[in-house]
XYZ file of C-alpha atoms in Angstrom:
443
model
C 19.508 157.678 203.643
C 15.863 158.017 202.530
C 15.188 159.159 198.983
C 13.275 162.263 200.074
C 16.265 163.530 202.031
C 18.540 162.873 199.076
C 16.216 164.859 196.798
C 15.918 167.631 199.386
C 19.709 167.743 199.805
C 20.141 167.907 196.030
C 17.585 170.729 195.816
C 19.304 172.593 198.657
C 22.715 172.159 197.033
C 21.321 173.400 193.720
C 19.760 176.421 195.428
C 23.058 177.194 197.163
C 24.957 176.976 193.884
C 22.434 179.238 192.162
C 22.554 181.755 195.026
C 26.366 181.655 194.998
C 26.511 182.138 191.230
C 24.047 185.043 191.346
C 25.900 186.590 194.279
C 29.264 186.362 192.489
C 27.832 187.814 189.288
C 26.179 190.696 191.126
C 29.347 191.357 193.129
C 31.606 191.348 190.064
C 29.201 193.460 187.980
C 28.732 195.991 190.795
C 32.493 196.214 191.469
C 33.169 196.812 187.763
C 30.433 199.442 187.667
C 31.893 201.220 190.737
C 35.335 201.312 189.166
C 33.989 202.437 185.805
C 32.070 205.294 187.433
C 35.132 206.244 189.479
C 37.276 206.396 186.315
C 34.618 208.529 184.613
C 34.462 210.853 187.621
C 38.257 211.112 187.680
C 38.368 211.999 183.984
C 35.616 214.645 184.277
C 37.142 216.109 187.438
C 40.582 216.422 185.812
C 38.968 218.143 182.835
C 37.162 220.655 185.067
C 40.228 221.219 187.260
C 42.393 221.801 184.178
C 39.984 224.462 182.869
C 40.081 226.246 186.221
C 43.870 225.920 186.454
C 44.374 227.414 183.015
C 42.217 230.383 183.913
C 43.422 230.993 187.443
C 46.704 229.108 187.702
C 45.439 227.474 190.898
C 44.373 223.804 191.298
C 40.692 223.474 192.266
C 38.153 220.723 192.971
C 40.610 218.673 195.074
C 43.222 218.627 192.305
C 46.949 218.676 193.167
C 50.154 219.295 191.242
C 52.563 216.361 191.283
C 51.175 214.732 194.480
C 53.524 212.301 196.242
C 50.899 209.513 196.305
C 50.436 209.615 192.517
C 50.799 206.102 191.026
C 53.954 205.496 189.043
C 51.984 204.973 185.806
C 50.757 208.589 185.964
C 53.919 210.345 187.153
C 55.329 210.710 183.640
C 52.356 210.762 181.240
C 53.211 211.167 177.571
C 51.577 214.109 175.819
C 48.729 216.161 177.138
C 46.082 213.448 177.203
C 44.062 212.739 180.331
C 44.853 209.393 181.883
C 43.441 207.325 184.769
C 44.947 204.571 186.951
C 43.722 202.326 189.771
C 45.402 202.575 193.165
C 44.659 199.701 195.520
C 46.340 201.213 198.585
C 44.150 201.682 201.635
C 44.978 204.276 204.315
C 42.272 204.415 206.964
C 39.048 205.383 205.238
C 40.906 206.364 202.080
C 41.273 203.832 199.279
C 41.115 202.018 197.075
C 41.114 204.927 194.679
C 41.162 205.895 191.024
C 43.550 208.665 189.957
C 43.094 210.954 186.988
C 46.059 212.993 185.679
C 47.043 215.396 182.881
C 50.063 217.622 182.206
C 49.299 221.266 182.495
C 51.577 222.114 179.576
C 54.136 220.514 177.322
C 56.600 217.752 178.162
C 58.227 218.170 181.561
C 55.437 220.381 182.871
C 53.728 219.581 186.211
C 51.062 216.913 186.389
C 47.617 217.918 187.615
C 46.088 214.939 189.406
C 42.743 214.131 191.036
C 42.046 211.242 193.447
C 38.563 209.635 193.525
C 38.056 207.614 196.712
C 35.968 204.421 196.146
C 35.780 203.451 199.830
C 32.120 204.507 200.346
C 30.977 202.645 197.248
C 32.952 199.538 198.186
C 31.467 199.691 201.688
C 28.028 199.739 200.074
C 29.122 196.738 197.969
C 30.017 194.788 201.109
C 26.635 195.615 202.603
C 25.032 194.419 199.381
C 26.970 191.137 199.608
C 25.832 190.611 203.219
C 22.223 191.391 202.286
C 22.326 188.897 199.430
C 23.818 186.222 201.726
C 21.073 186.753 204.290
C 18.409 186.732 201.585
C 19.851 183.501 200.170
C 19.816 181.820 203.592
C 16.237 182.933 204.211
C 15.189 181.687 200.776
C 16.972 178.381 201.381
C 15.284 177.984 204.772
C 11.916 178.580 203.106
C 12.620 176.380 200.100
C 14.064 173.402 201.990
C 10.762 172.359 203.671
C 9.019 172.684 200.302
C 11.709 170.505 198.725
C 11.326 167.925 201.516
C 7.552 167.933 201.093
C 7.772 167.554 197.308
C 10.373 164.811 197.639
C 8.178 163.057 200.217
C 5.281 163.011 197.729
C 7.490 161.351 195.125
C 9.002 158.969 197.686
C 5.524 158.013 198.944
C 4.416 157.109 195.441
C 7.609 155.139 194.802
C 7.163 153.384 198.159
C 3.656 152.385 197.140
C 4.987 150.941 193.889
C 7.731 149.090 195.817
C 5.180 147.694 198.290
C 3.023 146.472 195.420
C 6.037 144.819 193.770
C 6.945 143.188 197.114
C 3.400 141.849 197.488
C 3.558 140.420 193.968
C 6.950 138.852 194.752
C 5.437 137.373 197.906
C 2.707 135.609 195.917
C -0.144 138.162 195.959
C -0.818 138.199 192.230
C -3.881 140.422 192.681
C -1.821 143.332 194.040
C -1.942 146.392 191.768
C -0.980 150.039 191.970
C -4.256 151.004 190.331
C -5.105 153.841 187.925
C -5.625 156.313 190.793
C -1.847 156.688 191.154
C -1.711 158.231 187.695
C -5.004 160.116 187.563
C -4.355 162.012 190.785
C -1.013 163.523 189.709
C -0.843 163.386 185.952
C 1.480 161.244 183.917
C 5.113 161.173 184.899
C 7.948 158.697 185.369
C 6.520 157.312 188.619
C 3.196 156.668 186.897
C 5.024 154.884 184.071
C 6.845 152.673 186.595
C 3.564 151.880 188.377
C 1.853 151.036 185.097
C 4.781 148.811 184.096
C 4.607 146.950 187.427
C 0.866 146.430 186.915
C 1.436 145.137 183.382
C 4.147 142.805 184.663
C 1.791 141.518 187.366
C -0.982 140.974 184.794
C 1.371 139.058 182.512
C 2.786 137.003 185.395
C -0.711 136.268 186.690
C -1.874 135.080 183.273
C 1.119 132.796 182.908
C 0.711 131.327 186.371
C -3.012 130.800 185.841
C -2.280 129.016 182.580
C 0.344 126.870 184.319
C -1.971 126.052 187.209
C -4.849 125.272 184.900
C -2.589 123.048 182.825
C -1.450 121.219 185.982
C -5.035 120.742 187.131
C -6.211 119.595 183.679
C -3.364 117.103 183.302
C -3.974 115.701 186.780
C -7.706 115.328 186.187
C -7.212 113.755 182.774
C -4.632 111.274 184.093
C -6.574 110.249 187.172
C -8.983 107.910 185.379
C -6.464 106.099 183.123
C -4.040 105.737 186.030
C -6.809 104.211 188.114
C -7.478 101.835 185.245
C -3.816 100.905 185.071
C -3.747 100.206 188.786
C -6.800 97.939 188.430
C -5.250 96.226 185.423
C -2.118 95.335 187.390
C -4.302 93.220 189.661
C -4.995 90.950 186.651
C -1.317 90.257 186.021
C 0.118 86.935 187.180
C 2.245 87.184 190.337
C 5.933 87.709 189.759
C 8.764 90.168 189.687
C 7.348 91.945 186.637
C 3.946 92.362 188.300
C 5.523 93.810 191.458
C 7.670 96.236 189.467
C 4.768 97.372 187.300
C 2.472 97.770 190.300
C 5.093 99.893 192.107
C 5.518 102.155 189.059
C 1.770 102.592 188.629
C 1.414 103.437 192.301
C 4.165 106.047 191.949
C 2.318 107.512 188.963
C -0.929 107.549 190.925
C 0.795 109.325 193.817
C 2.151 111.928 191.396
C -1.313 112.545 189.963
C -2.792 112.894 193.455
C -0.035 115.342 194.372
C -0.766 117.392 191.257
C -4.455 117.470 192.103
C -3.656 118.607 195.633
C -1.368 121.366 194.349
C -4.052 122.541 191.911
C -6.549 122.783 194.799
C -4.028 124.710 196.904
C -3.287 127.061 194.015
C -6.985 127.688 193.476
C -7.537 128.453 197.168
C -10.160 125.717 197.358
C -8.714 124.127 200.501
C -10.261 124.941 203.892
C -9.121 123.379 207.188
C -11.457 121.233 209.282
C -10.210 122.132 212.718
C -10.297 119.992 215.830
C -8.475 120.174 219.139
C -5.749 117.516 219.071
C -2.486 116.729 220.903
C 0.391 117.838 218.687
C 2.825 115.087 219.683
C 0.294 112.320 219.035
C -0.557 113.598 215.562
C 3.116 113.976 214.675
C 4.012 110.490 215.951
C 1.177 108.914 213.987
C 2.169 110.813 210.848
C 5.744 109.542 211.200
C 4.513 106.016 211.783
C 2.434 106.075 208.612
C 5.492 106.816 206.497
C 6.959 103.435 207.496
C 10.432 105.008 207.611
C 12.962 104.639 210.401
C 12.572 108.008 212.117
C 13.305 109.033 215.672
C 10.615 111.146 217.382
C 11.429 113.196 220.481
C 8.894 115.164 222.526
C 10.262 117.953 224.726
C 9.048 121.108 226.353
C 6.797 119.706 229.149
C 7.237 117.733 232.386
C 5.587 114.763 230.735
C 7.996 114.841 227.805
C 9.344 111.473 226.847
C 11.474 109.826 224.200
C 9.256 107.670 221.966
C 9.798 105.235 219.114
C 8.256 106.151 215.760
C 5.771 103.278 216.017
C 4.305 104.486 219.296
C 1.979 107.396 220.086
C 3.608 110.325 221.847
C 1.759 111.826 224.791
C 2.290 115.501 225.629
C 0.411 118.241 227.378
C 0.336 120.583 224.307
C -2.905 120.642 222.347
C -3.697 122.755 219.306
C -6.800 123.537 217.338
C -5.890 122.561 213.802
C -6.719 120.230 210.955
C -5.013 116.939 211.970
C -5.204 115.493 208.458
C -3.274 118.452 207.005
C -0.810 118.426 209.889
C -0.139 114.742 209.209
C 0.277 115.532 205.544
C 2.884 118.211 206.273
C 4.877 116.067 208.709
C 4.683 113.020 206.451
C 5.973 114.984 203.458
C 8.810 116.502 205.469
C 9.888 113.112 206.825
C 9.648 111.454 203.401
C 11.613 114.326 201.865
C 14.304 114.005 204.540
C 14.719 110.248 203.888
C 14.565 110.612 200.105
C 16.922 113.563 199.687
C 18.983 113.492 202.911
C 20.694 110.834 204.977
C 19.886 109.081 208.204
C 19.493 109.518 211.053
C 16.300 111.523 210.559
C 14.958 113.049 213.754
C 11.610 114.693 214.486
C 11.444 116.911 217.557
C 8.163 118.188 219.001
C 8.512 121.089 221.407
C 5.247 122.745 222.309
C 3.671 123.923 219.053
C 6.919 123.578 217.071
C 7.841 120.537 214.993
C 11.407 120.191 213.712
C 12.413 117.610 211.088
C 16.142 117.177 210.576
C 18.255 114.922 208.408
C 22.047 114.602 208.091
C 22.410 114.859 204.323
C 23.844 117.624 202.109
C 21.171 120.127 203.176
C 18.853 122.261 201.083
C 20.350 123.912 197.976
C 20.936 127.653 198.106
C 18.326 128.536 195.472
C 15.638 126.610 197.371
C 16.435 128.529 200.566
C 16.343 131.794 198.618
C 13.274 131.301 196.396
C 11.403 128.539 198.211
C 10.437 125.097 196.890
C 9.339 124.736 193.275
C 7.379 121.958 191.722
C 9.288 119.443 189.561
C 12.591 120.788 190.855
C 14.666 119.140 193.575
C 17.422 121.759 193.421
C 20.549 119.595 193.462
C 21.578 116.207 192.129
C 23.170 115.215 195.441
C 19.752 115.412 197.132
C 18.466 112.517 195.098
C 15.576 111.963 192.735
C 12.031 113.220 193.095
C 9.417 115.508 191.591
C 9.883 118.477 193.910
C 6.221 118.335 195.007
C 6.564 117.238 198.637
C 7.888 120.543 199.995
C 5.542 122.512 197.729
C 2.545 120.667 199.180
C 3.857 121.003 202.734
C 4.293 124.746 202.298
C 0.813 125.109 200.778
C -0.839 123.097 203.547
C 1.032 125.139 206.177
C -0.469 128.302 204.693
C -3.937 126.739 204.884
C -3.378 126.022 208.600
C -1.959 129.502 209.237
C 1.346 127.925 210.268
C 4.891 128.940 209.412
C 7.195 126.494 207.624
C 10.848 127.501 207.584
C 13.633 125.705 205.714
C 17.252 125.998 206.864
C 20.566 124.169 206.835
C 22.314 123.089 210.023
C 25.761 124.471 210.738
C 27.188 120.946 211.015
C 25.376 119.692 207.891
C 21.895 118.482 207.141
C 18.548 120.045 206.315
C 16.205 121.427 208.964
C 12.481 122.017 208.393
C 10.751 123.907 211.223
C 6.943 124.004 211.432
C 5.432 126.486 213.891
C 1.732 126.036 214.482
C -0.387 129.044 215.449
C -1.218 129.260 219.182
C -4.743 128.308 220.254
C -7.297 131.009 221.096
C -6.955 132.359 224.610
C -10.469 131.254 225.655
C -9.964 127.581 224.799
C -9.634 124.897 227.453
C -7.842 121.534 227.346
C -10.212 118.743 226.341
C -11.720 116.663 229.133
C -11.565 112.916 229.304
C -13.091 111.402 226.230
C -13.182 114.762 224.400
C -9.863 114.398 222.570
C -10.230 114.530 218.794
C -9.433 111.501 216.717
C -6.046 111.943 215.072
C -6.375 109.083 212.648
C -7.287 110.650 209.319
C -6.783 109.267 205.849
C -3.999 110.840 203.829
C -5.105 112.882 200.812
């Protein structure tokens, strides 16, 4: 149920309670006033009737001597004092009533009684109750749209704050609510929430910028000495130690290059160099460059064929993209599948979709929930690594405008699905000799 309807329902319920409380108070106060006036009239009428009776010996003003309907409490009054009693009996248009009584003489003498009918006043009270009910319904009908409108204003502002927070959570660190949200409506709780979200975004942005700058600085500072180390290993005498040291230095150099690439992706300095290329051929070449035993399958067209990872796949689907970045994404996904999963690793190309699947333990739950994070592989059973391969693949997919989705198969294993954007509608397949070169150096 939307918030504005909850607020409107609460306002309507409050209005109903207020109207009910006021109606009950007015009803009770009016009923007490009617009875009090009736008792006063009964007392005054008995007094007047008694004066006339003492002078003339005849009851007057509607007074009666020992009437049969007289309430029991007044049939045997003590002394000569005037007394009143309420009679709730209703006979047609007569009743409820208030009786006033007084003995005309000493003890045992007749009782002079007067009956004051409250039926007209109580009828007016019922009309008053109906009028108040109608007035309350009319007021509620008028107030409810105002309550909905006011609640919608608050809900709209809260929705704007929620949208800003969602954009920040999605990676848009420049998203802000802005000061206009507070200036336009004064300072209230919604403005405080918006300002807090903006402060949180500022703090988060500063921390991420510091982290990214640190990553870029470390990578730049390490690039030269690592290059020197790699050159120095060439001077070592051949042997097991030289091979081990060279492999470790190459790993370190790859890490530095990955950090540099991530820093460029974080800074938004990467721009694709697009060319029209066959998807299957680029994917097959990217798999071949990894040097890992991977099965590549091309489907989705009449010319689809099952190819070995060392051969080029031929398919009718072409796409306008940056082949170097596409190779980088596929290569990282395949390497990640071999490093953290288990064989067999299969790559399936179907139209503009590339699926990389392994048969290992699958992606950890926190990676599927929050996405890949640098220097974090997520689970010990997925093996060692720096957690940069998926981060780079995701960043390069954003540069290409592609979608990279990570899932786990129902029967086990990790699945990475890359969906490339469709080509413009006015493009044509390349003619003979016009196909772009798919062989690009890896970053």
